Amino acid sequence: EKIIHSACINYIKKEEKIKMHASALYKEVRMKANKGDWVRIKKIVLHAGERSSNLPADTQKVPLEMWDKGFLLDESASLGDWIRVRTIIGREIEGEFVQADPGYDVNYGPSVNETLYIGRQLREMLGDNHE
């Protein structure tokens, strides 16, 4: 229990550091884009009041957003502008310009070192020494 509690506390502290670092990096993001630049847009598809009543209550309270990437079709844009883009598969869509040069930032969070040994420790406690 102490190991898991400690792991959770350390994870929360690491998350806060990551959020602070991400916030600082976000301020350095390019604020403008030119025709042909790779950009990310977002668009509200359904506002909170327009969502299905079959959804959970907490889901009904938030808008349904579309996020996509594409090549800017307008001559230029600044963050927050309503723009048109051509997606990688050729669709022309529009939305609010939210990021220039978006990458793929999928990640499962930082490693929590305390959890790396739980399986081994459990085997030792149970008397199973097989690796």
Coordinates of C-alpha atoms in Angstrom, one line a residue:
E1 CA 0.0 0.0 0.0
K2 CA 2.8 2.4 0.9
I3 CA 4.5 1.7 -2.4
I4 CA 1.4 2.4 -4.4
H5 CA 0.5 5.5 -2.4
S6 CA 4.1 6.8 -2.9
A7 CA 3.8 6.0 -6.7
C8 CA 0.6 8.0 -6.9
I9 CA 2.0 11.0 -5.2
N10 CA 5.1 11.0 -7.4
Y11 CA 3.0 10.6 -10.5
I12 CA 0.8 13.6 -9.5
K13 CA 4.0 15.7 -8.9
K14 CA 5.4 14.7 -12.3
E15 CA 2.1 15.5 -14.0
E16 CA 2.1 19.0 -12.5
K17 CA 5.7 19.6 -13.7
I18 CA 4.8 18.4 -17.2
K19 CA 1.7 20.7 -17.3
M20 CA 3.9 23.7 -16.2
H21 CA 6.5 22.8 -18.8
A22 CA 3.8 22.3 -21.5
S23 CA 2.3 25.7 -20.7
A24 CA 5.7 27.4 -21.1
L25 CA 6.3 25.7 -24.4
Y26 CA 2.8 26.6 -25.7
K27 CA 3.7 30.3 -25.4
E28 CA 6.5 29.7 -27.8
V29 CA 4.2 28.2 -30.5
R30 CA 4.0 29.9 -33.9
M31 CA 1.2 32.3 -33.9
K32 CA 0.8 32.6 -37.7
A33 CA 0.7 30.4 -40.7
N34 CA 0.9 30.9 -44.5
K35 CA -0.9 29.2 -47.4
G36 CA 0.2 25.6 -47.7
D37 CA 1.4 25.3 -44.0
W38 CA 0.3 22.2 -42.0
V39 CA -2.1 23.4 -39.3
R40 CA -4.6 22.1 -36.8
I41 CA -8.2 23.3 -36.6
K42 CA -11.1 22.8 -34.3
K43 CA -14.8 23.2 -34.8
I44 CA -17.8 22.8 -32.6
V45 CA -20.0 20.2 -34.3
L46 CA -22.8 20.2 -31.6
H47 CA -23.2 22.7 -28.8
A48 CA -24.0 21.3 -25.3
G49 CA -27.7 21.8 -25.7
E50 CA -27.8 20.1 -29.0
R51 CA -26.3 16.7 -27.9
S52 CA -28.3 13.5 -27.6
S53 CA -30.3 12.9 -24.5
N54 CA -29.0 9.3 -24.5
L55 CA -25.6 10.5 -23.5
P56 CA -24.4 10.5 -19.9
A57 CA -25.2 13.8 -18.2
D58 CA -21.6 15.0 -17.9
T59 CA -21.1 14.4 -21.6
Q60 CA -24.3 16.3 -22.5
K61 CA -22.9 19.3 -20.7
V62 CA -19.9 19.8 -23.1
P63 CA -19.9 20.5 -26.8
L64 CA -18.9 17.9 -29.4
E65 CA -15.7 19.2 -31.0
M66 CA -14.0 18.2 -34.2
W67 CA -10.2 18.4 -34.3
D68 CA -8.4 17.9 -37.6
K69 CA -5.2 18.8 -39.5
G70 CA -4.7 20.0 -43.0
F71 CA -2.9 22.4 -45.4
L72 CA -3.9 26.0 -45.1
L73 CA -5.9 27.2 -48.1
D74 CA -6.2 30.8 -47.1
E75 CA -3.3 33.2 -47.8
S76 CA -2.4 33.6 -44.1
A77 CA -3.9 33.1 -40.7
S78 CA -3.3 34.0 -37.1
L79 CA -4.3 31.8 -34.1
G80 CA -8.0 32.0 -33.5
D81 CA -8.9 32.9 -37.1
W82 CA -11.6 30.9 -39.0
I83 CA -9.7 29.1 -41.8
R84 CA -10.1 26.6 -44.6
V85 CA -7.8 23.6 -44.9
R86 CA -7.3 20.6 -47.2
T87 CA -6.8 17.4 -45.2
I88 CA -4.3 14.8 -46.1
I89 CA -7.1 12.8 -47.9
G90 CA -8.2 15.9 -49.9
R91 CA -11.3 17.0 -47.9
E92 CA -11.8 20.7 -47.7
I93 CA -13.0 21.7 -44.2
E94 CA -13.0 24.8 -42.0
G95 CA -12.6 25.6 -38.4
E96 CA -10.7 27.7 -35.9
F97 CA -6.9 27.8 -36.4
V98 CA -5.4 26.4 -33.1
Q99 CA -1.9 25.3 -34.0
A100 CA 0.8 25.6 -36.7
D101 CA 3.0 22.6 -37.6
P102 CA 1.1 20.1 -35.3
G103 CA 2.9 16.9 -34.6
Y104 CA 1.9 13.6 -33.2
D105 CA 2.3 13.8 -29.4
V106 CA 0.7 10.6 -28.3
N107 CA 2.2 9.5 -25.0
Y108 CA 1.2 7.4 -22.0
G109 CA 2.7 9.8 -19.5
P110 CA 5.9 9.6 -17.5
S111 CA 7.2 6.4 -16.1
V112 CA 6.4 5.8 -12.5
N113 CA 9.5 4.1 -11.2
E114 CA 7.8 2.8 -8.1
T115 CA 5.4 0.7 -10.1
L116 CA 8.1 -1.0 -12.2
Y117 CA 9.0 -3.4 -9.3
I118 CA 5.5 -4.3 -8.0
G119 CA 5.3 -7.6 -10.0
R120 CA 8.7 -8.8 -8.8
Q121 CA 8.0 -7.8 -5.2
L122 CA 4.6 -9.5 -5.3
R123 CA 6.2 -12.7 -6.6
E124 CA 8.8 -12.6 -3.8
M125 CA 6.1 -12.1 -1.2
L126 CA 4.1 -15.0 -2.6
G127 CA 7.2 -17.2 -2.8
D128 CA 7.2 -17.4 -6.6
N129 CA 10.8 -16.8 -7.8
H130 CA 10.1 -17.4 -11.5
E131 CA 11.0 -14.6 -13.9

